[in-house]
CSV table of C-alpha atoms and ligand atoms in Angstrom, one decimal:
chain,number,residue,atom,x,y,z
A,83,MET,CA,34.1,-3.5,-31.1
A,84,THR,CA,34.7,-7.2,-31.7
A,85,ASP,CA,31.9,-9.7,-31.0
A,86,ALA,CA,33.9,-11.0,-28.0
A,87,GLU,CA,34.2,-7.5,-26.6
A,88,ARG,CA,30.5,-6.9,-27.1
A,89,ALA,CA,29.6,-10.2,-25.3
A,90,GLU,CA,31.9,-9.2,-22.4
A,91,ASN,CA,30.3,-5.7,-22.3
A,92,ILE,CA,26.8,-7.2,-22.2
A,93,MET,CA,27.8,-9.6,-19.4
A,94,ARG,CA,29.0,-6.6,-17.3
A,95,PHE,CA,25.9,-4.6,-18.3
A,96,ILE,CA,23.6,-7.4,-16.9
A,97,TYR,CA,25.7,-7.8,-13.8
A,98,ALA,CA,25.4,-4.0,-13.2
A,99,LEU,CA,21.6,-4.2,-13.5
A,100,ARG,CA,21.5,-7.1,-11.0
A,101,SER,CA,23.6,-5.1,-8.6
A,102,LYS,CA,21.1,-2.2,-8.9
A,103,GLY,CA,18.3,-4.5,-7.7
A,104,VAL,CA,16.8,-5.8,-10.9
A,105,THR,CA,15.7,-9.4,-10.3
A,106,ASP,CA,13.0,-10.2,-12.8
A,107,ALA,CA,14.5,-12.9,-15.1
A,108,ASN,CA,12.3,-12.0,-18.1
A,109,VAL,CA,13.3,-8.3,-17.8
A,110,LEU,CA,17.0,-9.3,-17.6
A,111,ARG,CA,16.7,-11.6,-20.6
A,112,ALA,CA,15.0,-8.8,-22.6
A,113,MET,CA,17.9,-6.4,-21.7
A,114,GLU,CA,20.4,-9.0,-22.6
A,115,ARG,CA,18.8,-9.5,-26.0
A,116,ILE,CA,18.3,-5.9,-27.1
A,117,ASP,CA,21.5,-4.2,-28.0
A,118,ARG,CA,21.3,-0.6,-26.6
A,119,ALA,CA,24.1,0.6,-29.0
A,120,VAL,CA,21.6,0.2,-31.9
A,121,PHE,CA,19.6,3.1,-30.4
A,122,MET,CA,22.5,5.5,-30.2
A,123,ARG,CA,24.7,7.5,-32.6
A,124,GLY,CA,28.3,8.4,-33.0
A,125,VAL,CA,30.6,8.6,-30.0
A,126,PHE,CA,27.8,7.8,-27.5
A,127,ALA,CA,27.2,4.4,-29.0
A,128,GLU,CA,30.6,3.3,-27.6
A,129,ARG,CA,29.2,4.1,-24.1
A,130,ALA,CA,26.0,2.1,-24.7
A,131,TYR,CA,26.7,-0.4,-22.0
A,132,GLU,CA,27.3,2.1,-19.2
A,133,ASP,CA,24.5,2.5,-16.7
A,134,THR,CA,24.0,6.1,-17.5
A,135,PRO,CA,21.5,8.3,-19.5
A,136,LEU,CA,23.1,9.7,-22.7
A,137,PRO,CA,22.1,12.3,-25.3
A,138,ILE,CA,20.2,11.4,-28.4
A,139,ALA,CA,18.8,13.6,-31.2
A,140,CYS,CA,16.5,16.6,-30.6
A,141,GLY,CA,18.1,17.5,-27.3
A,142,GLN,CA,16.5,14.4,-25.6
A,143,THR,CA,18.1,11.6,-23.7
A,144,ILE,CA,18.1,7.8,-23.7
A,145,SER,CA,17.2,6.7,-20.1
A,146,GLN,CA,19.6,5.0,-17.7
A,147,PRO,CA,19.4,1.2,-18.3
A,148,SER,CA,18.8,0.4,-14.6
A,149,VAL,CA,15.9,2.9,-14.6
A,150,VAL,CA,14.5,1.3,-17.8
A,151,ALA,CA,14.8,-2.1,-16.1
A,152,LEU,CA,13.1,-1.0,-12.8
A,153,MET,CA,10.3,0.7,-14.6
A,154,THR,CA,9.7,-2.3,-16.8
A,155,GLU,CA,9.6,-4.5,-13.7
A,156,ALA,CA,7.2,-2.2,-12.0
A,157,LEU,CA,4.9,-2.4,-15.1
A,158,GLU,CA,4.4,-6.2,-14.6
A,159,VAL,CA,4.1,-6.8,-18.3
A,160,THR,CA,2.3,-10.1,-19.3
A,161,PRO,CA,2.7,-11.9,-22.6
A,162,ARG,CA,-0.8,-11.0,-23.9
A,163,ALA,CA,-0.6,-7.3,-22.9
A,164,LYS,CA,-1.2,-4.4,-25.2
A,165,VAL,CA,1.1,-1.7,-24.0
A,166,LEU,CA,1.3,2.1,-24.6
A,167,GLU,CA,4.6,4.0,-24.1
A,168,VAL,CA,4.5,7.8,-24.1
A,169,GLY,CA,7.9,9.3,-25.1
A,170,THR,CA,9.6,7.0,-27.6
A,171,GLY,CA,12.9,8.9,-27.4
A,172,SER,CA,15.5,6.5,-28.9
A,173,GLY,CA,13.0,3.6,-28.9
A,174,TYR,CA,15.1,1.5,-26.4
A,175,GLN,CA,12.5,1.2,-23.8
A,176,ALA,CA,9.8,0.2,-26.4
A,177,ALA,CA,12.2,-2.5,-27.7
A,178,ILE,CA,12.5,-3.9,-24.2
A,179,LEU,CA,8.7,-3.9,-23.8
A,180,SER,CA,8.3,-5.6,-27.1
A,181,GLN,CA,10.1,-8.7,-25.8
A,182,LEU,CA,7.6,-9.0,-22.9
A,183,ALA,CA,4.3,-7.9,-24.4
A,184,ARG,CA,2.0,-8.9,-27.3
A,185,ARG,CA,2.0,-5.4,-28.9
A,186,VAL,CA,3.6,-2.1,-28.1
A,187,TYR,CA,2.3,1.3,-29.2
A,188,THR,CA,4.8,4.1,-28.6
A,189,VAL,CA,4.3,7.8,-29.3
A,190,GLU,CA,6.8,10.7,-29.6
A,191,ARG,CA,6.4,14.4,-30.3
A,192,HIS,CA,9.6,14.7,-32.3
A,193,ARG,CA,9.2,13.3,-35.8
A,194,THR,CA,13.0,12.9,-36.2
A,195,LEU,CA,13.1,10.6,-33.2
A,196,VAL,CA,10.1,8.6,-34.6
A,197,ALA,CA,12.0,8.0,-37.9
A,198,GLU,CA,15.2,7.0,-36.1
A,199,ALA,CA,13.3,4.7,-33.7
A,200,ARG,CA,11.5,3.0,-36.5
A,201,ALA,CA,14.8,2.4,-38.3
A,202,ALA,CA,16.2,0.8,-35.1
A,203,PHE,CA,13.1,-1.5,-34.7
A,204,ALA,CA,13.5,-2.6,-38.4
A,205,LYS,CA,17.2,-3.3,-37.9
A,206,LEU,CA,16.4,-5.6,-34.9
A,207,ASP,CA,13.4,-7.1,-36.7
A,208,LEU,CA,11.0,-6.0,-34.0
A,209,SER,CA,7.6,-6.4,-35.7
A,210,ASN,CA,5.2,-5.9,-32.7
A,211,ILE,CA,5.9,-2.2,-32.2
A,212,THR,CA,3.9,0.6,-33.7
A,213,CYS,CA,5.7,4.0,-33.4
A,214,LEU,CA,3.7,7.1,-34.1
A,215,ALA,CA,4.3,10.9,-34.1
A,216,ALA,CA,1.7,12.3,-31.7
A,217,ASP,CA,1.2,14.2,-28.5
A,218,GLY,CA,1.1,11.4,-26.0
A,219,SER,CA,-0.6,13.3,-23.3
A,220,PHE,CA,-3.8,12.4,-25.1
A,221,GLY,CA,-2.9,8.8,-25.4
A,222,LEU,CA,-4.1,6.8,-28.4
A,223,PRO,CA,-8.0,6.8,-28.2
A,224,ASP,CA,-8.3,4.6,-31.3
A,225,GLN,CA,-6.2,1.8,-29.7
A,226,ALA,CA,-7.5,2.1,-26.1
A,227,PRO,CA,-8.0,0.5,-23.7
A,228,PHE,CA,-4.4,-0.5,-22.8
A,229,ASP,CA,-3.4,-3.2,-20.3
A,230,ARG,CA,-0.3,-1.3,-19.4
A,231,ILE,CA,0.9,2.3,-19.9
A,232,LEU,CA,4.4,3.6,-19.4
A,233,VAL,CA,5.1,7.3,-19.4
A,234,THR,CA,8.8,8.2,-19.8
A,235,ALA,CA,8.5,11.9,-19.4
A,236,ALA,CA,7.5,13.7,-16.2
A,237,ALA,CA,3.9,15.1,-15.8
A,238,GLU,CA,2.7,17.3,-13.0
A,239,ASP,CA,-0.2,14.8,-12.6
A,240,PRO,CA,-0.9,11.5,-14.4
A,241,PRO,CA,-2.7,12.8,-17.5
A,242,GLY,CA,-6.5,12.3,-17.4
A,243,PRO,CA,-6.8,10.8,-20.9
A,244,LEU,CA,-4.1,8.1,-20.0
A,245,MET,CA,-6.0,7.3,-16.8
A,246,GLN,CA,-9.2,6.8,-18.9
A,247,GLN,CA,-7.4,4.6,-21.5
A,248,LEU,CA,-6.1,2.2,-18.9
A,249,ARG,CA,-8.2,-1.1,-18.8
A,250,VAL,CA,-9.7,-2.0,-15.4
A,251,GLY,CA,-7.0,-4.1,-13.7
A,252,GLY,CA,-4.4,-2.4,-15.8
A,253,ILE,CA,-1.2,-0.7,-14.5
A,254,MET,CA,0.4,2.7,-15.5
A,255,VAL,CA,3.8,3.7,-14.4
A,256,VAL,CA,4.5,7.5,-14.6
A,257,PRO,CA,7.1,9.9,-13.2
A,258,VAL,CA,5.2,12.7,-11.5
A,259,GLY,CA,6.5,16.1,-10.3
A,260,GLN,CA,7.7,19.4,-11.7
A,261,SER,CA,10.4,19.4,-14.3
A,262,ASP,CA,13.9,20.2,-13.1
A,263,HIS,CA,13.0,18.8,-9.7
A,264,VAL,CA,13.3,15.3,-8.4
A,265,GLN,CA,10.2,13.5,-9.4
A,266,SER,CA,8.5,10.4,-8.0
A,267,LEU,CA,7.8,7.3,-10.0
A,268,ILE,CA,4.2,6.4,-9.4
A,269,LYS,CA,2.4,3.1,-10.1
A,270,VAL,CA,-1.3,3.5,-10.8
A,271,ARG,CA,-3.7,0.5,-10.8
A,272,ARG,CA,-7.1,0.9,-12.3
A,273,LEU,CA,-9.7,-0.8,-10.0
A,274,GLU,CA,-13.4,-1.6,-10.7
A,275,LYS,CA,-14.0,1.7,-9.0
A,276,GLY,CA,-11.3,4.3,-8.9
A,277,TYR,CA,-7.5,4.0,-8.8
A,278,ASP,CA,-4.9,2.8,-6.4
A,279,TYR,CA,-1.6,4.8,-6.2
A,280,GLU,CA,1.8,3.6,-5.0
A,281,GLU,CA,5.0,5.7,-4.9
A,282,LEU,CA,8.0,3.8,-6.0
A,283,ARG,CA,11.2,5.8,-6.1
A,284,PRO,CA,12.7,9.2,-7.0
A,285,VAL,CA,13.5,9.6,-10.7
A,286,ARG,CA,14.5,12.4,-13.0
A,287,PHE,CA,12.9,12.7,-16.5
A,288,VAL,CA,12.5,15.4,-19.1
A,289,PRO,CA,9.1,17.1,-18.9
A,290,LEU,CA,6.0,15.9,-20.8
A,291,LEU,CA,5.4,18.8,-23.1
A,292,GLU,CA,2.2,19.8,-25.0
A,293,GLY,CA,1.8,19.6,-28.7
A,294,MET,CA,4.1,18.3,-31.5
A,295,ALA,CA,7.7,19.6,-31.7
A,296,ARG,CA,8.9,21.3,-34.9
A,297,ASP,CA,11.5,18.7,-35.8
B,375,SAH,N1,11.8,6.1,-23.5
B,375,SAH,C1,12.9,6.8,-24.1
B,375,SAH,C2,13.5,8.0,-23.3
B,375,SAH,C3,12.5,9.0,-23.0
B,375,SAH,S1,13.0,10.7,-23.1
B,375,SAH,C4,14.0,5.9,-24.5
B,375,SAH,O1,13.9,4.7,-24.2
B,375,SAH,O2,15.0,6.3,-25.1
B,375,SAH,C5,11.4,11.4,-23.1
B,375,SAH,C6,10.8,11.6,-24.4
B,375,SAH,O3,9.4,12.0,-24.3
B,375,SAH,C7,11.5,12.6,-25.3
B,375,SAH,O4,11.9,12.1,-26.5
B,375,SAH,C8,10.4,13.7,-25.5
B,375,SAH,O5,10.4,14.3,-26.8
B,375,SAH,C9,9.1,12.9,-25.3
B,375,SAH,N2,7.9,13.6,-25.0
B,375,SAH,C10,7.8,14.7,-24.2
B,375,SAH,N3,6.5,15.1,-24.1
B,375,SAH,C11,5.8,14.3,-25.0
B,375,SAH,C12,4.4,14.2,-25.4
B,375,SAH,N4,3.5,15.1,-24.9
B,375,SAH,N5,4.1,13.3,-26.3
B,375,SAH,C13,5.0,12.4,-26.8
B,375,SAH,N6,6.3,12.4,-26.5
B,375,SAH,C14,6.7,13.4,-25.6
């Protein structure tokens, strides 16, 4: 792909996001800056600018760009925020968050994906992301509390440890529902006392699984 073709593709990509209802200028700018092709391999990299989920290593998927954008908007990331993402996958969503937040921690249960995501972050010179191999259902107690938490795998309920690691006033966005069914994207706000829940839209994510994967 020539530079001119890439520029044309990225223009169309941003136009498609707008037409899907993405309005936040900061989110659109982040999506314009981060090249999704860097997070994909082989034949699929050619389709990086299509608004569709695509396969990555370890039988996982890179999310649909418009879903990445809408989840990022819902998270209301502020420049000083410390963000936790559960489910690094390709690393694309974490890279978008890194443009909007002070620091991003992202955890993944497949070590292969952690290694590939780290390589992509290095290639793009993204130095405010820490990518770790861990079972994200337990969060990252050493780094808690977080201002924002984004879960990119579906849980039957928002995991308790993540609720606890959210700062008062903080926001968590998490797909909730049984795997292989349509799930609901839920926005959780931690209040002085208790939590507030808002249901955003139907989504479909791979399930949040327990423990580390073998690869
Ligand atoms: N955010 C990713 C897409 C997420 S796909 C991107 O931008 O490409 C969901 C990912 O969550 C998968 O890679 C899966 O391995 C991971 N995952 C599932 N359960 C997990 C858990 N308990 N801890 C950490 N990662 C988990």
